[in-house]
Amino acid sequence: MARTDLASKLPLSAPYAMFVEFTNRCNFRCTFCPESLDDYTDKVGTHVMSEALFHRLCDEILDLGRLRVLRFHMLGEPLLHKRAPAMIAHAIRLGVADRTELTTNGTAITDSVAKALVTSGLDYLRVSVYAMNPERHRRITGAEITPEKVRRGVEAVRRAREQNGGVGPFIYAKMINPFDTEEETAFRATYTELADEVMIEQPMNWNDENGTDFISASYDKPVNREALFPLRKEVCPLPFYTLVVHSDGAVGICCVDWSKQTIVGDLRHETLTEVWQGQKLRAFQTMHLERRAHENAACKGCTYPYTQPDNIDSLRGPEDLWPVEPTATL
């Protein structure tokens, strides 16, 4: 199916996509992730989304408009939330999205969790594999958890899926480009038979107001940044079709804004509809359309838009989306 020309569909009555963060806690402290920073907790705290808030969010999604995709991930490891499989199942029962996706490091997937994920009706499971070599895995993740444990988690889902008739979720195993032939070969050899698709993805630099270089922190050799981001553009498309709901209820527009510099609402005090139709989001979108993204600490120098397939640079200003009403004359 051809991808929708986003610019021609704006403004949207409801977001196409939403990221929901069950918790910002993680059992890894990956070198390429903000959770590796010493002041991470000081800046954002530690949060676990209440089941009540999630249930209300699902109801409010339906009030606003069914999503195309609901992604269970932002920061943290979603499956550290003990109720994650039940919450996923609840959203799917309500039919809040055409497609549901879970991104996980795989380490919390036991046989019972795998069965719960399979029977929930989850469409798509993304498993992040950070290294195949145990020593490299330890260095990158900052944890004593082995690559073998990740593999066992994927195997558990595969078994549960087969026991359930072989229907969903689609298993996608990914590794951030190790720039190491031996690592890539080992990854493909291990996961080609276990997953439905394996992919080497390019590293991405989390936007950081202090300019932290998360990409370089993961490699012991220089990385050609220009080659990593060929899809250059002026306007970030994310604020126009995506929302991110953090585990504390804050609502942002960027899935790489770890320090919450792009917050446009708070579900503890507003409804989802009020956020989506609110002035904070409109002001943020206007800033991007006017090519003033550098005014936001998280957006300044961010490379994430270059990883997105959508391009709305044809929109030259807010008047292209919200025409100015003519001034009345006598």
GROMACS .gro file of N, CA, C and O in nm, residues 77-169:
model
  372
   77GLU      N    1   1.181   0.000   2.948
   77GLU     CA    2   1.148  -0.132   2.896
   77GLU      C    3   1.002  -0.160   2.930
   77GLU      O    4   0.968  -0.177   3.047
   78PRO      N    5   0.912  -0.161   2.831
   78PRO     CA    6   0.769  -0.173   2.859
   78PRO      C    7   0.731  -0.294   2.943
   78PRO      O    8   0.639  -0.286   3.025
   79LEU      N    9   0.800  -0.405   2.924
   79LEU     CA   10   0.760  -0.528   2.993
   79LEU      C   11   0.807  -0.533   3.138
   79LEU      O   12   0.780  -0.631   3.208
   80LEU      N   13   0.873  -0.427   3.185
   80LEU     CA   14   0.900  -0.418   3.329
   80LEU      C   15   0.773  -0.378   3.404
   80LEU      O   16   0.766  -0.391   3.525
   81HIS      N   17   0.675  -0.327   3.329
   81HIS     CA   18   0.543  -0.300   3.387
   81HIS      C   19   0.470  -0.434   3.396
   81HIS      O   20   0.443  -0.498   3.295
   82LYS      N   21   0.438  -0.477   3.516
   82LYS     CA   22   0.380  -0.610   3.538
   82LYS      C   23   0.247  -0.629   3.466
   82LYS      O   24   0.208  -0.742   3.434
   83ARG      N   25   0.176  -0.520   3.442
   83ARG     CA   26   0.045  -0.529   3.378
   83ARG      C   27   0.050  -0.499   3.229
   83ARG      O   28  -0.055  -0.486   3.165
   84ALA      N   29   0.167  -0.491   3.173
   84ALA     CA   30   0.180  -0.455   3.032
   84ALA      C   31   0.101  -0.545   2.938
   84ALA      O   32   0.024  -0.495   2.854
   85PRO      N   33   0.113  -0.678   2.947
   85PRO     CA   34   0.034  -0.762   2.855
   85PRO      C   35  -0.116  -0.741   2.868
   85PRO      O   36  -0.189  -0.738   2.768
   86ALA      N   37  -0.165  -0.723   2.992
   86ALA     CA   38  -0.308  -0.701   3.014
   86ALA      C   39  -0.351  -0.566   2.957
   86ALA      O   40  -0.461  -0.552   2.901
   87MET      N   41  -0.265  -0.465   2.969
   87MET     CA   42  -0.298  -0.333   2.916
   87MET      C   43  -0.301  -0.334   2.764
   87MET      O   44  -0.388  -0.274   2.700
   88ILE      N   45  -0.206  -0.405   2.705
   88ILE     CA   46  -0.205  -0.421   2.559
   88ILE      C   47  -0.334  -0.489   2.513
   88ILE      O   48  -0.399  -0.446   2.418
   89ALA      N   49  -0.371  -0.597   2.583
   89ALA     CA   50  -0.492  -0.671   2.548
   89ALA      C   51  -0.617  -0.583   2.559
   89ALA      O   52  -0.709  -0.592   2.476
   90HIS      N   53  -0.619  -0.496   2.660
   90HIS     CA   54  -0.734  -0.406   2.679
   90HIS      C   55  -0.749  -0.312   2.559
   90HIS      O   56  -0.859  -0.294   2.507
   91ALA      N   57  -0.638  -0.252   2.516
   91ALA     CA   58  -0.643  -0.160   2.403
   91ALA      C   59  -0.689  -0.231   2.276
   91ALA      O   60  -0.766  -0.175   2.196
   92ILE      N   61  -0.645  -0.353   2.259
   92ILE     CA   62  -0.681  -0.428   2.139
   92ILE      C   63  -0.828  -0.468   2.142
   92ILE      O   64  -0.898  -0.462   2.040
   93ARG      N   65  -0.877  -0.506   2.259
   93ARG     CA   66  -1.019  -0.540   2.271
   93ARG      C   67  -1.108  -0.421   2.235
   93ARG      O   68  -1.213  -0.437   2.172
   94LEU      N   69  -1.065  -0.301   2.275
   94LEU     CA   70  -1.143  -0.182   2.245
   94LEU      C   71  -1.130  -0.138   2.099
   94LEU      O   72  -1.212  -0.061   2.050
   95GLY      N   73  -1.025  -0.187   2.032
   95GLY     CA   74  -1.006  -0.149   1.893
   95GLY      C   75  -0.962  -0.007   1.873
   95GLY      O   76  -1.011   0.063   1.784
   96VAL      N   77  -0.866   0.039   1.954
   96VAL     CA   78  -0.825   0.179   1.948
   96VAL      C   79  -0.735   0.210   1.829
   96VAL      O   80  -0.714   0.327   1.796
   97ALA      N   81  -0.680   0.107   1.765
   97ALA     CA   82  -0.587   0.131   1.654
   97ALA      C   83  -0.598   0.020   1.550
   97ALA      O   84  -0.633  -0.094   1.582
   98ASP      N   85  -0.565   0.055   1.427
   98ASP     CA   86  -0.561  -0.045   1.321
   98ASP      C   87  -0.448  -0.145   1.344
   98ASP      O   88  -0.459  -0.261   1.304
   99ARG      N   89  -0.342  -0.099   1.409
   99ARG     CA   90  -0.222  -0.182   1.426
   99ARG      C   91  -0.160  -0.151   1.561
   99ARG      O   92  -0.155  -0.035   1.603
  100THR      N   93  -0.113  -0.254   1.631
  100THR     CA   94  -0.046  -0.236   1.759
  100THR      C   95   0.096  -0.291   1.753
  100THR      O   96   0.119  -0.397   1.694
  101GLU      N   97   0.188  -0.219   1.813
  101GLU     CA   98   0.329  -0.258   1.810
  101GLU      C   99   0.390  -0.247   1.949
  101GLU      O  100   0.364  -0.151   2.022
  102LEU      N  101   0.472  -0.344   1.984
  102LEU     CA  102   0.547  -0.341   2.109
  102LEU      C  103   0.695  -0.349   2.076
  102LEU      O  104   0.738  -0.437   2.001
  103THR      N  105   0.774  -0.259   2.132
  103THR     CA  106   0.919  -0.264   2.118
  103THR      C  107   0.979  -0.300   2.254
  103THR      O  108   0.947  -0.236   2.356
  104THR      N  109   1.064  -0.401   2.257
  104THR     CA  110   1.118  -0.453   2.382
  104THR      C  111   1.262  -0.500   2.362
  104THR      O  112   1.303  -0.532   2.249
  105ASN      N  113   1.338  -0.506   2.471
  105ASN     CA  114   1.472  -0.566   2.462
  105ASN      C  115   1.467  -0.717   2.482
  105ASN      O  116   1.570  -0.784   2.477
  106GLY      N  117   1.348  -0.770   2.507
  106GLY     CA  118   1.328  -0.914   2.510
  106GLY      C  119   1.364  -0.984   2.639
  106GLY      O  120   1.332  -1.101   2.658
  107THR      N  121   1.426  -0.913   2.732
  107THR     CA  122   1.480  -0.981   2.849
  107THR      C  123   1.375  -1.017   2.953
  107THR      O  124   1.398  -1.103   3.038
  108ALA      N  125   1.258  -0.953   2.947
  108ALA     CA  126   1.152  -0.982   3.044
  108ALA      C  127   1.047  -1.079   2.988
  108ALA      O  128   0.944  -1.101   3.050
  109ILE      N  129   1.076  -1.135   2.872
  109ILE     CA  130   0.980  -1.228   2.810
  109ILE      C  131   1.001  -1.368   2.865
  109ILE      O  132   1.096  -1.437   2.829
  110THR      N  133   0.913  -1.410   2.952
  110THR     CA  134   0.910  -1.548   3.002
  110THR      C  135   0.807  -1.624   2.920
  110THR      O  136   0.738  -1.567   2.834
  111ASP      N  137   0.791  -1.753   2.947
  111ASP     CA  138   0.689  -1.831   2.876
  111ASP      C  139   0.550  -1.775   2.899
  111ASP      O  140   0.468  -1.766   2.806
  112SER      N  141   0.522  -1.733   3.023
  112SER     CA  142   0.388  -1.681   3.053
  112SER      C  143   0.366  -1.545   2.988
  112SER      O  144   0.256  -1.516   2.938
  113VAL      N  145   0.468  -1.461   2.987
  113VAL     CA  146   0.457  -1.330   2.920
  113VAL      C  147   0.439  -1.349   2.770
  113VAL      O  148   0.356  -1.283   2.706
  114ALA      N  149   0.514  -1.442   2.713
  114ALA     CA  150   0.502  -1.470   2.569
  114ALA      C  151   0.360  -1.514   2.534
  114ALA      O  152   0.301  -1.467   2.436
  115LYS      N  153   0.304  -1.602   2.615
  115LYS     CA  154   0.168  -1.649   2.590
  115LYS      C  155   0.068  -1.534   2.599
  115LYS      O  156  -0.022  -1.522   2.516
  116ALA      N  157   0.086  -1.448   2.700
  116ALA     CA  158  -0.005  -1.335   2.718
  116ALA      C  159   0.005  -1.237   2.601
  116ALA      O  160  -0.097  -1.183   2.555
  117LEU      N  161   0.124  -1.214   2.550
  117LEU     CA  162   0.141  -1.124   2.436
  117LEU      C  163   0.075  -1.182   2.310
  117LEU      O  164   0.009  -1.111   2.234
  118VAL      N  165   0.094  -1.311   2.290
  118VAL     CA  166   0.036  -1.375   2.172
  118VAL      C  167  -0.116  -1.373   2.177
  118VAL      O  168  -0.183  -1.339   2.079
  119THR      N  169  -0.172  -1.407   2.292
  119THR     CA  170  -0.319  -1.413   2.302
  119THR      C  171  -0.382  -1.274   2.313
  119THR      O  172  -0.503  -1.260   2.297
  120SER      N  173  -0.302  -1.171   2.338
  120SER     CA  174  -0.356  -1.035   2.345
  120SER      C  175  -0.404  -0.987   2.210
  120SER      O  176  -0.486  -0.896   2.201
  121GLY      N  177  -0.349  -1.044   2.103
  121GLY     CA  178  -0.382  -0.997   1.969
  121GLY      C  179  -0.282  -0.896   1.915
  121GLY      O  180  -0.306  -0.834   1.812
  122LEU      N  181  -0.169  -0.879   1.985
  122LEU     CA  182  -0.064  -0.787   1.940
  122LEU      C  183  -0.026  -0.817   1.796
  122LEU      O  184  -0.006  -0.932   1.758
  123ASP      N  185  -0.016  -0.711   1.715
  123ASP     CA  186   0.015  -0.729   1.573
  123ASP      C  187   0.164  -0.744   1.545
  123ASP      O  188   0.203  -0.823   1.458
  124TYR      N  189   0.246  -0.668   1.617
  124TYR     CA  190   0.386  -0.653   1.574
  124TYR      C  191   0.476  -0.644   1.695
  124TYR      O  192   0.453  -0.562   1.784
  125LEU      N  193   0.575  -0.729   1.699
  125LEU     CA  194   0.671  -0.730   1.810
  125LEU      C  195   0.809  -0.695   1.757
  125LEU      O  196   0.865  -0.767   1.673
  126ARG      N  197   0.863  -0.584   1.804
  126ARG     CA  198   0.998  -0.540   1.766
  126ARG      C  199   1.093  -0.573   1.881
  126ARG      O  200   1.073  -0.525   1.994
  127VAL      N  201   1.193  -0.654   1.853
  127VAL     CA  202   1.290  -0.691   1.956
  127VAL      C  203   1.424  -0.628   1.922
  127VAL      O  204   1.480  -0.649   1.814
  128SER      N  205   1.475  -0.548   2.015
  128SER     CA  206   1.602  -0.480   1.997
  128SER      C  207   1.715  -0.568   2.048
  128SER      O  208   1.720  -0.601   2.166
  129VAL      N  209   1.804  -0.604   1.957
  129VAL     CA  210   1.921  -0.685   1.992
  129VAL      C  211   2.042  -0.592   1.984
  129VAL      O  212   2.070  -0.535   1.879
  130TYR      N  213   2.114  -0.578   2.093
  130TYR     CA  214   2.220  -0.477   2.098
  130TYR      C  215   2.359  -0.531   2.068
  130TYR      O  216   2.447  -0.454   2.031
  131ALA      N  217   2.378  -0.660   2.083
  131ALA     CA  218   2.506  -0.721   2.049
  131ALA      C  219   2.492  -0.872   2.057
  131ALA      O  220   2.403  -0.923   2.126
  132MET      N  221   2.580  -0.943   1.987
  132MET     CA  222   2.583  -1.089   1.995
  132MET      C  223   2.700  -1.137   2.079
  132MET      O  224   2.692  -1.239   2.146
  133ASN      N  225   2.808  -1.061   2.076
  133ASN     CA  226   2.923  -1.093   2.159
  133ASN      C  227   2.894  -1.053   2.304
  133ASN      O  228   2.857  -0.938   2.330
  134PRO      N  229   2.906  -1.147   2.400
  134PRO     CA  230   2.870  -1.117   2.539
  134PRO      C  231   2.942  -0.996   2.597
  134PRO      O  232   2.881  -0.916   2.669
  135GLU      N  233   3.069  -0.982   2.566
  135GLU     CA  234   3.145  -0.869   2.622
  135GLU      C  235   3.097  -0.737   2.563
  135GLU      O  236   3.082  -0.637   2.634
  136ARG      N  237   3.074  -0.736   2.434
  136ARG     CA  238   3.022  -0.614   2.370
  136ARG      C  239   2.882  -0.582   2.423
  136ARG      O  240   2.849  -0.466   2.447
  137HIS      N  241   2.802  -0.685   2.444
  137HIS     CA  242   2.668  -0.666   2.497
  137HIS      C  243   2.673  -0.602   2.636
  137HIS      O  244   2.597  -0.511   2.668
  138ARG      N  245   2.766  -0.649   2.717
  138ARG     CA  246   2.782  -0.596   2.852
  138ARG      C  247   2.826  -0.450   2.847
  138ARG      O  248   2.778  -0.366   2.923
  139ARG      N  249   2.918  -0.420   2.755
  139ARG     CA  250   2.968  -0.283   2.745
  139ARG      C  251   2.859  -0.187   2.697
  139ARG      O  252   2.845  -0.076   2.749
  140ILE      N  253   2.781  -0.228   2.600
  140ILE     CA  254   2.678  -0.140   2.544
  140ILE      C  255   2.560  -0.122   2.639
  140ILE      O  256   2.512  -0.011   2.660
  141THR      N  257   2.513  -0.232   2.700
  141THR     CA  258   2.392  -0.226   2.782
  141THR      C  259   2.418  -0.189   2.927
  141THR      O  260   2.324  -0.153   2.998
  142GLY      N  261   2.543  -0.201   2.971
  142GLY     CA  262   2.573  -0.172   3.111
  142GLY      C  263   2.507  -0.270   3.206
  142GLY      O  264   2.483  -0.239   3.322
  143ALA      N  265   2.476  -0.391   3.156
  143ALA     CA  266   2.407  -0.491   3.237
  143ALA      C  267   2.475  -0.627   3.220
  143ALA      O  268   2.543  -0.653   3.121
  144GLU      N  269   2.452  -0.713   3.318
  144GLU     CA  270   2.511  -0.847   3.314
  144GLU      C  271   2.420  -0.947   3.241
  144GLU      O  272   2.445  -1.067   3.241
  145ILE      N  273   2.314  -0.899   3.181
  145ILE     CA  274   2.223  -0.985   3.105
  145ILE      C  275   2.289  -1.025   2.973
  145ILE      O  276   2.347  -0.941   2.904
  146THR      N  277   2.279  -1.152   2.937
  146THR     CA  278   2.350  -1.202   2.820
  146THR      C  279   2.264  -1.197   2.693
  146THR      O  280   2.141  -1.194   2.700
  147PRO      N  281   2.329  -1.197   2.577
  147PRO     CA  282   2.255  -1.205   2.451
  147PRO      C  283   2.169  -1.332   2.443
  147PRO      O  284   2.065  -1.332   2.378
  148GLU      N  285   2.212  -1.437   2.511
  148GLU     CA  286   2.137  -1.562   2.512
  148GLU      C  287   1.999  -1.544   2.574
  148GLU      O  288   1.901  -1.603   2.528
  149LYS      N  289   1.989  -1.460   2.676
  149LYS     CA  290   1.859  -1.435   2.741
  149LYS      C  291   1.764  -1.365   2.645
  149LYS      O  292   1.643  -1.393   2.643
  150VAL      N  293   1.817  -1.275   2.565
  150VAL     CA  294   1.734  -1.208   2.465
  150VAL      C  295   1.682  -1.310   2.364
  150VAL      O  296   1.563  -1.312   2.331
  151ARG      N  297   1.771  -1.398   2.318
  151ARG     CA  298   1.730  -1.500   2.222
  151ARG      C  299   1.623  -1.591   2.280
  151ARG      O  300   1.525  -1.625   2.211
  152ARG      N  301   1.636  -1.628   2.406
  152ARG     CA  302   1.536  -1.716   2.468
  152ARG      C  303   1.399  -1.647   2.474
  152ARG      O  304   1.296  -1.713   2.462
  153GLY      N  305   1.398  -1.516   2.493
  153GLY     CA  306   1.272  -1.444   2.494
  153GLY      C  307   1.202  -1.451   2.359
  153GLY      O  308   1.080  -1.472   2.351
  154VAL      N  309   1.279  -1.435   2.251
  154VAL     CA  310   1.222  -1.444   2.117
  154VAL      C  311   1.173  -1.586   2.090
  154VAL      O  312   1.066  -1.607   2.031
  155GLU      N  313   1.250  -1.683   2.133
  155GLU     CA  314   1.209  -1.823   2.116
  155GLU      C  315   1.076  -1.851   2.188
  155GLU      O  316   0.990  -1.924   2.136
  156ALA      N  317   1.060  -1.791   2.305
  156ALA     CA  318   0.937  -1.813   2.382
  156ALA      C  319   0.815  -1.759   2.307
  156ALA      O  320   0.709  -1.823   2.305
  157VAL      N  321   0.830  -1.643   2.244
  157VAL     CA  322   0.720  -1.587   2.167
  157VAL      C  323   0.691  -1.674   2.045
  157VAL      O  324   0.575  -1.701   2.012
  158ARG      N  325   0.796  -1.721   1.981
  158ARG     CA  326   0.778  -1.807   1.864
  158ARG      C  327   0.703  -1.935   1.901
  158ARG      O  328   0.610  -1.977   1.830
  159ARG      N  329   0.739  -1.996   2.014
  159ARG     CA  330   0.671  -2.118   2.059
  159ARG      C  331   0.525  -2.090   2.091
  159ARG      O  332   0.435  -2.164   2.051
  160ALA      N  333   0.502  -1.981   2.164
  160ALA     CA  334   0.365  -1.947   2.203
  160ALA      C  335   0.279  -1.918   2.080
  160ALA      O  336   0.162  -1.955   2.074
  161ARG      N  337   0.339  -1.855   1.981
  161ARG     CA  338   0.265  -1.825   1.858
  161ARG      C  339   0.227  -1.953   1.786
  161ARG      O  340   0.114  -1.968   1.738
  162GLU      N  341   0.319  -2.047   1.778
  162GLU     CA  342   0.290  -2.174   1.712
  162GLU      C  343   0.182  -2.252   1.787
  162GLU      O  344   0.094  -2.314   1.726
  163GLN      N  345   0.188  -2.246   1.919
  163GLN     CA  346   0.088  -2.316   2.000
  163GLN      C  347  -0.050  -2.253   1.987
  163GLN      O  348  -0.152  -2.316   2.014
  164ASN      N  349  -0.051  -2.124   1.946
  164ASN     CA  350  -0.177  -2.052   1.932
  164ASN      C  351  -0.228  -2.052   1.787
  164ASN      O  352  -0.315  -1.974   1.751
  165GLY      N  353  -0.171  -2.137   1.707
  165GLY     CA  354  -0.217  -2.147   1.568
  165GLY      C  355  -0.135  -2.069   1.469
  165GLY      O  356  -0.171  -2.061   1.351
  166GLY      N  357  -0.026  -2.008   1.516
  166GLY     CA  358   0.065  -1.938   1.424
  166GLY      C  359   0.021  -1.801   1.379
  166GLY      O  360   0.075  -1.747   1.283
  167VAL      N  361  -0.078  -1.744   1.447
  167VAL     CA  362  -0.128  -1.611   1.408
  167VAL      C  363  -0.076  -1.504   1.503
  167VAL      O  364  -0.115  -1.499   1.618
  168GLY      N  365   0.011  -1.420   1.456
  168GLY     CA  366   0.061  -1.303   1.528
  168GLY      C  367   0.123  -1.331   1.666
  168GLY      O  368   0.095  -1.433   1.725
  169PRO      N  369   0.206  -1.240   1.710
  169PRO     CA  370   0.247  -1.119   1.638
  169PRO      C  371   0.360  -1.146   1.539
  169PRO      O  372   0.434  -1.244   1.552
   0.00000   0.00000   0.00000
